[in-house]
């Protein structure tokens, strides 16, 4: 397997390309990403429209079905990461207001935390969109080999000079994916779910 240039071209910039890597293990991926970034530094450049999309799955592909989207969203905190890369308003890393309304409506109901998490996960999967900051649409693939979760928050101008920061974000994604497969209510997720409504009320009253 090799790095390849994808067929999709973004025509409103001069000579744009999109490249796709082969599947790497955690052990090997960072050496290859570092080399790719050095190549971009030498022969190309990135602008505000560019994204660095991270796709994560398991060696045992069926394990990806154990990922709980609600837990993953609240563990990752995608809006914070997108803000660092100035991606919150990028068309290909969307945070749709309707999602927040749905989350708010579930959280405000008198349900146990594990019931709220279950309902939110169902809503997130039903609304899966390939341009969402965390893209769950590939989980519906019939072939388990293609199942994965895509993180779209990293990118922006000159991201090829931010390898150390990006490496830490990728490791964060990996840890969160693994944690989201565990049964039971994660205390960190529980606190964030239950504080979400309080935050929203603070914004409304501010």
mmCIF file of C-alpha atoms in Angstrom:
data_model
loop_
_atom_site.group_PDB
_atom_site.id
_atom_site.type_symbol
_atom_site.label_atom_id
_atom_site.label_comp_id
_atom_site.label_asym_id
_atom_site.label_seq_id
_atom_site.Cartn_x
_atom_site.Cartn_y
_atom_site.Cartn_z
ATOM 1 C CA UNK A 1 0.000 0.000 0.000
ATOM 2 C CA UNK A 2 1.149 3.519 -0.797
ATOM 3 C CA UNK A 3 0.177 7.125 -0.268
ATOM 4 C CA UNK A 4 -2.053 8.165 -3.149
ATOM 5 C CA UNK A 5 -3.555 11.255 -4.667
ATOM 6 C CA UNK A 6 -7.339 11.166 -4.466
ATOM 7 C CA UNK A 7 -9.535 11.920 -7.457
ATOM 8 C CA UNK A 8 -11.477 14.741 -5.811
ATOM 9 C CA UNK A 9 -9.976 18.151 -6.587
ATOM 10 C CA UNK A 10 -10.992 21.477 -5.041
ATOM 11 C CA UNK A 11 -11.112 23.769 -8.055
ATOM 12 C CA UNK A 12 -11.221 27.188 -6.419
ATOM 13 C CA UNK A 13 -7.537 27.131 -5.422
ATOM 14 C CA UNK A 14 -4.441 26.880 -7.603
ATOM 15 C CA UNK A 15 -3.273 23.291 -8.211
ATOM 16 C CA UNK A 16 -4.878 21.743 -5.106
ATOM 17 C CA UNK A 17 -4.465 18.074 -4.275
ATOM 18 C CA UNK A 18 -5.818 15.679 -1.676
ATOM 19 C CA UNK A 19 -3.655 12.776 -0.547
ATOM 20 C CA UNK A 20 -4.639 9.633 1.319
ATOM 21 C CA UNK A 21 -2.367 7.391 3.369
ATOM 22 C CA UNK A 22 -2.475 3.617 3.685
ATOM 23 C CA UNK A 23 -3.614 2.125 6.990
ATOM 24 C CA UNK A 24 -0.952 2.440 9.688
ATOM 25 C CA UNK A 25 -0.576 0.987 13.153
ATOM 26 C CA UNK A 26 -0.173 3.425 16.043
ATOM 27 C CA UNK A 27 3.471 2.335 16.223
ATOM 28 C CA UNK A 28 4.195 3.351 12.615
ATOM 29 C CA UNK A 29 1.825 6.215 11.868
ATOM 30 C CA UNK A 30 3.719 9.121 13.411
ATOM 31 C CA UNK A 31 6.957 8.467 11.511
ATOM 32 C CA UNK A 32 4.975 8.498 8.250
ATOM 33 C CA UNK A 33 2.985 11.595 9.202
ATOM 34 C CA UNK A 34 6.199 13.410 10.116
ATOM 35 C CA UNK A 35 7.704 12.545 6.718
ATOM 36 C CA UNK A 36 4.526 13.695 4.962
ATOM 37 C CA UNK A 37 4.621 17.037 6.790
ATOM 38 C CA UNK A 38 8.283 17.528 5.860
ATOM 39 C CA UNK A 39 7.407 16.805 2.237
ATOM 40 C CA UNK A 40 4.655 19.456 2.332
ATOM 41 C CA UNK A 41 7.098 21.939 3.897
ATOM 42 C CA UNK A 42 9.586 21.332 1.075
ATOM 43 C CA UNK A 43 7.291 21.124 -1.946
ATOM 44 C CA UNK A 44 3.876 22.539 -1.050
ATOM 45 C CA UNK A 45 1.869 24.531 1.470
ATOM 46 C CA UNK A 46 -1.456 24.491 3.262
ATOM 47 C CA UNK A 47 -4.044 27.247 3.563
ATOM 48 C CA UNK A 48 -7.147 27.911 5.661
ATOM 49 C CA UNK A 49 -9.242 25.477 3.613
ATOM 50 C CA UNK A 50 -6.958 22.482 4.200
ATOM 51 C CA UNK A 51 -7.888 19.708 6.581
ATOM 52 C CA UNK A 52 -5.965 16.815 8.109
ATOM 53 C CA UNK A 53 -8.518 14.050 8.621
ATOM 54 C CA UNK A 54 -7.730 11.242 11.053
ATOM 55 C CA UNK A 55 -9.493 7.901 10.559
ATOM 56 C CA UNK A 56 -9.391 5.446 13.464
ATOM 57 C CA UNK A 57 -10.504 1.836 13.777
ATOM 58 C CA UNK A 58 -9.332 -1.355 15.489
ATOM 59 C CA UNK A 59 -7.264 -4.259 14.238
ATOM 60 C CA UNK A 60 -10.350 -6.322 15.086
ATOM 61 C CA UNK A 61 -12.706 -4.214 12.971
ATOM 62 C CA UNK A 62 -15.844 -5.534 14.641
ATOM 63 C CA UNK A 63 -14.783 -3.820 17.865
ATOM 64 C CA UNK A 64 -15.597 -0.439 16.287
ATOM 65 C CA UNK A 65 -19.280 -1.325 16.766
ATOM 66 C CA UNK A 66 -18.726 -0.986 20.531
ATOM 67 C CA UNK A 67 -17.936 2.728 20.248
ATOM 68 C CA UNK A 68 -20.514 4.889 22.028
ATOM 69 C CA UNK A 69 -20.820 8.139 20.010
ATOM 70 C CA UNK A 70 -22.165 10.169 22.925
ATOM 71 C CA UNK A 71 -19.310 9.127 25.195
ATOM 72 C CA UNK A 72 -16.816 9.793 22.416
ATOM 73 C CA UNK A 73 -18.166 13.292 21.707
ATOM 74 C CA UNK A 74 -18.048 14.333 25.343
ATOM 75 C CA UNK A 75 -14.584 12.826 25.870
ATOM 76 C CA UNK A 76 -13.034 14.378 22.748
ATOM 77 C CA UNK A 77 -14.538 17.873 23.166
ATOM 78 C CA UNK A 78 -14.280 18.515 19.386
ATOM 79 C CA UNK A 79 -15.198 22.207 19.513
ATOM 80 C CA UNK A 80 -12.167 22.983 21.691
ATOM 81 C CA UNK A 81 -9.826 21.225 19.260
ATOM 82 C CA UNK A 82 -11.403 22.819 16.182
ATOM 83 C CA UNK A 83 -10.985 26.241 17.782
ATOM 84 C CA UNK A 84 -7.228 25.772 18.107
ATOM 85 C CA UNK A 85 -6.979 25.085 14.376
ATOM 86 C CA UNK A 86 -9.522 27.787 13.459
ATOM 87 C CA UNK A 87 -11.809 25.128 11.956
ATOM 88 C CA UNK A 88 -15.086 25.830 13.801
ATOM 89 C CA UNK A 89 -16.525 27.744 10.853
ATOM 90 C CA UNK A 90 -15.040 25.520 8.127
ATOM 91 C CA UNK A 91 -17.672 23.929 5.861
ATOM 92 C CA UNK A 92 -16.019 20.490 6.129
ATOM 93 C CA UNK A 93 -15.917 20.450 9.951
ATOM 94 C CA UNK A 94 -19.487 21.254 10.855
ATOM 95 C CA UNK A 95 -21.069 21.870 14.245
ATOM 96 C CA UNK A 96 -24.745 22.098 13.432
ATOM 97 C CA UNK A 97 -26.987 24.096 15.821
ATOM 98 C CA UNK A 98 -29.684 21.425 15.517
ATOM 99 C CA UNK A 99 -27.308 18.956 17.180
ATOM 100 C CA UNK A 100 -27.043 21.170 20.246
ATOM 101 C CA UNK A 101 -30.834 21.514 20.407
ATOM 102 C CA UNK A 102 -31.261 17.752 20.293
ATOM 103 C CA UNK A 103 -28.599 17.219 22.928
ATOM 104 C CA UNK A 104 -30.218 19.851 25.121
ATOM 105 C CA UNK A 105 -33.678 18.322 24.748
ATOM 106 C CA UNK A 106 -32.445 14.886 25.834
ATOM 107 C CA UNK A 107 -30.319 16.156 28.714
ATOM 108 C CA UNK A 108 -33.145 18.310 30.098
ATOM 109 C CA UNK A 109 -35.444 15.282 30.447
ATOM 110 C CA UNK A 110 -35.684 13.403 33.739
ATOM 111 C CA UNK A 111 -33.677 10.348 32.753
ATOM 112 C CA UNK A 112 -30.821 8.501 34.371
ATOM 113 C CA UNK A 113 -27.414 9.466 32.979
ATOM 114 C CA UNK A 114 -26.935 6.127 31.211
ATOM 115 C CA UNK A 115 -30.354 6.549 29.535
ATOM 116 C CA UNK A 116 -29.421 10.048 28.382
ATOM 117 C CA UNK A 117 -26.149 8.762 26.934
ATOM 118 C CA UNK A 118 -27.971 5.942 25.113
ATOM 119 C CA UNK A 119 -30.536 8.327 23.571
ATOM 120 C CA UNK A 120 -27.872 10.834 22.570
ATOM 121 C CA UNK A 121 -25.807 8.109 20.894
ATOM 122 C CA UNK A 122 -28.824 7.067 18.838
ATOM 123 C CA UNK A 123 -29.478 10.673 17.783
ATOM 124 C CA UNK A 124 -25.837 11.211 16.818
ATOM 125 C CA UNK A 125 -25.799 8.085 14.630
ATOM 126 C CA UNK A 126 -29.107 8.984 12.951
ATOM 127 C CA UNK A 127 -27.686 12.394 12.046
ATOM 128 C CA UNK A 128 -24.302 11.024 10.906
ATOM 129 C CA UNK A 129 -22.905 13.357 8.260
ATOM 130 C CA UNK A 130 -19.571 13.049 6.455
ATOM 131 C CA UNK A 131 -18.833 16.729 7.074
ATOM 132 C CA UNK A 132 -19.416 16.591 10.841
ATOM 133 C CA UNK A 133 -16.428 17.355 13.069
ATOM 134 C CA UNK A 134 -16.558 13.723 14.171
ATOM 135 C CA UNK A 135 -17.840 11.729 11.212
ATOM 136 C CA UNK A 136 -19.707 8.551 12.191
ATOM 137 C CA UNK A 137 -21.158 7.858 8.746
ATOM 138 C CA UNK A 138 -18.625 5.104 7.999
ATOM 139 C CA UNK A 139 -20.015 3.026 10.880
ATOM 140 C CA UNK A 140 -22.953 2.130 8.632
ATOM 141 C CA UNK A 141 -20.686 0.472 6.026
ATOM 142 C CA UNK A 142 -21.797 -3.097 5.303
ATOM 143 C CA UNK A 143 -18.183 -4.264 4.976
ATOM 144 C CA UNK A 144 -16.602 -4.235 8.450
ATOM 145 C CA UNK A 145 -13.181 -3.544 6.882
ATOM 146 C CA UNK A 146 -14.415 -0.067 5.913
ATOM 147 C CA UNK A 147 -15.858 0.818 9.313
ATOM 148 C CA UNK A 148 -14.044 3.651 11.059
ATOM 149 C CA UNK A 149 -14.490 7.010 12.740
ATOM 150 C CA UNK A 150 -13.136 10.141 11.094
ATOM 151 C CA UNK A 151 -11.957 13.190 13.041
ATOM 152 C CA UNK A 152 -12.028 16.389 10.964
ATOM 153 C CA UNK A 153 -11.047 19.101 13.465
ATOM 154 C CA UNK A 154 -7.331 19.343 12.579
ATOM 155 C CA UNK A 155 -6.068 21.495 9.726
ATOM 156 C CA UNK A 156 -5.828 25.121 8.708
ATOM 157 C CA UNK A 157 -3.005 27.212 7.351
ATOM 158 C CA UNK A 158 0.528 25.853 7.996
ATOM 159 C CA UNK A 159 -0.671 22.838 9.978
ATOM 160 C CA UNK A 160 2.350 20.934 8.608
ATOM 161 C CA UNK A 161 4.484 22.908 11.097
ATOM 162 C CA UNK A 162 2.412 21.712 14.080
ATOM 163 C CA UNK A 163 3.421 18.041 14.166
ATOM 164 C CA UNK A 164 3.987 17.769 17.940
ATOM 165 C CA UNK A 165 0.590 19.303 18.702
ATOM 166 C CA UNK A 166 -1.166 17.148 16.103
ATOM 167 C CA UNK A 167 0.512 14.015 17.434
ATOM 168 C CA UNK A 168 -0.911 14.741 20.905
ATOM 169 C CA UNK A 169 -4.369 15.322 19.432
ATOM 170 C CA UNK A 170 -4.260 12.016 17.530
ATOM 171 C CA UNK A 171 -3.229 10.191 20.716
ATOM 172 C CA UNK A 172 -6.127 11.932 22.461
ATOM 173 C CA UNK A 173 -8.526 10.656 19.762
ATOM 174 C CA UNK A 174 -7.182 7.124 20.155
ATOM 175 C CA UNK A 175 -7.522 7.157 23.940
ATOM 176 C CA UNK A 176 -11.065 8.515 23.673
ATOM 177 C CA UNK A 177 -12.122 5.893 21.110
ATOM 178 C CA UNK A 178 -10.850 3.104 23.367
ATOM 179 C CA UNK A 179 -12.511 4.618 26.445
ATOM 180 C CA UNK A 180 -15.818 5.008 24.601
ATOM 181 C CA UNK A 181 -16.032 1.247 24.013
ATOM 182 C CA UNK A 182 -16.050 0.449 27.721
ATOM 183 C CA UNK A 183 -19.348 -0.494 29.310
ATOM 184 C CA UNK A 184 -20.828 1.574 32.088
ATOM 185 C CA UNK A 185 -20.912 5.321 32.614
ATOM 186 C CA UNK A 186 -17.554 7.090 32.481
ATOM 187 C CA UNK A 187 -17.446 9.651 35.304
ATOM 188 C CA UNK A 188 -15.891 12.311 33.068
ATOM 189 C CA UNK A 189 -18.652 11.805 30.493
ATOM 190 C CA UNK A 190 -21.324 11.839 33.181
ATOM 191 C CA UNK A 191 -20.089 15.167 34.551
ATOM 192 C CA UNK A 192 -19.901 16.720 31.079
ATOM 193 C CA UNK A 193 -23.359 15.481 30.097
ATOM 194 C CA UNK A 194 -24.908 16.844 33.280
ATOM 195 C CA UNK A 195 -23.042 20.172 33.071
ATOM 196 C CA UNK A 196 -23.959 20.742 29.420
ATOM 197 C CA UNK A 197 -27.442 22.084 30.189
ATOM 198 C CA UNK A 198 -26.078 24.361 32.896
ATOM 199 C CA UNK A 199 -23.608 25.857 30.403
ATOM 200 C CA UNK A 200 -26.356 26.404 27.840
ATOM 201 C CA UNK A 201 -28.530 28.159 30.376
ATOM 202 C CA UNK A 202 -25.589 30.376 31.299
ATOM 203 C CA UNK A 203 -25.194 31.351 27.631
ATOM 204 C CA UNK A 204 -28.896 32.081 27.279
ATOM 205 C CA UNK A 205 -28.948 34.245 30.408
ATOM 206 C CA UNK A 206 -25.691 36.059 29.568
#
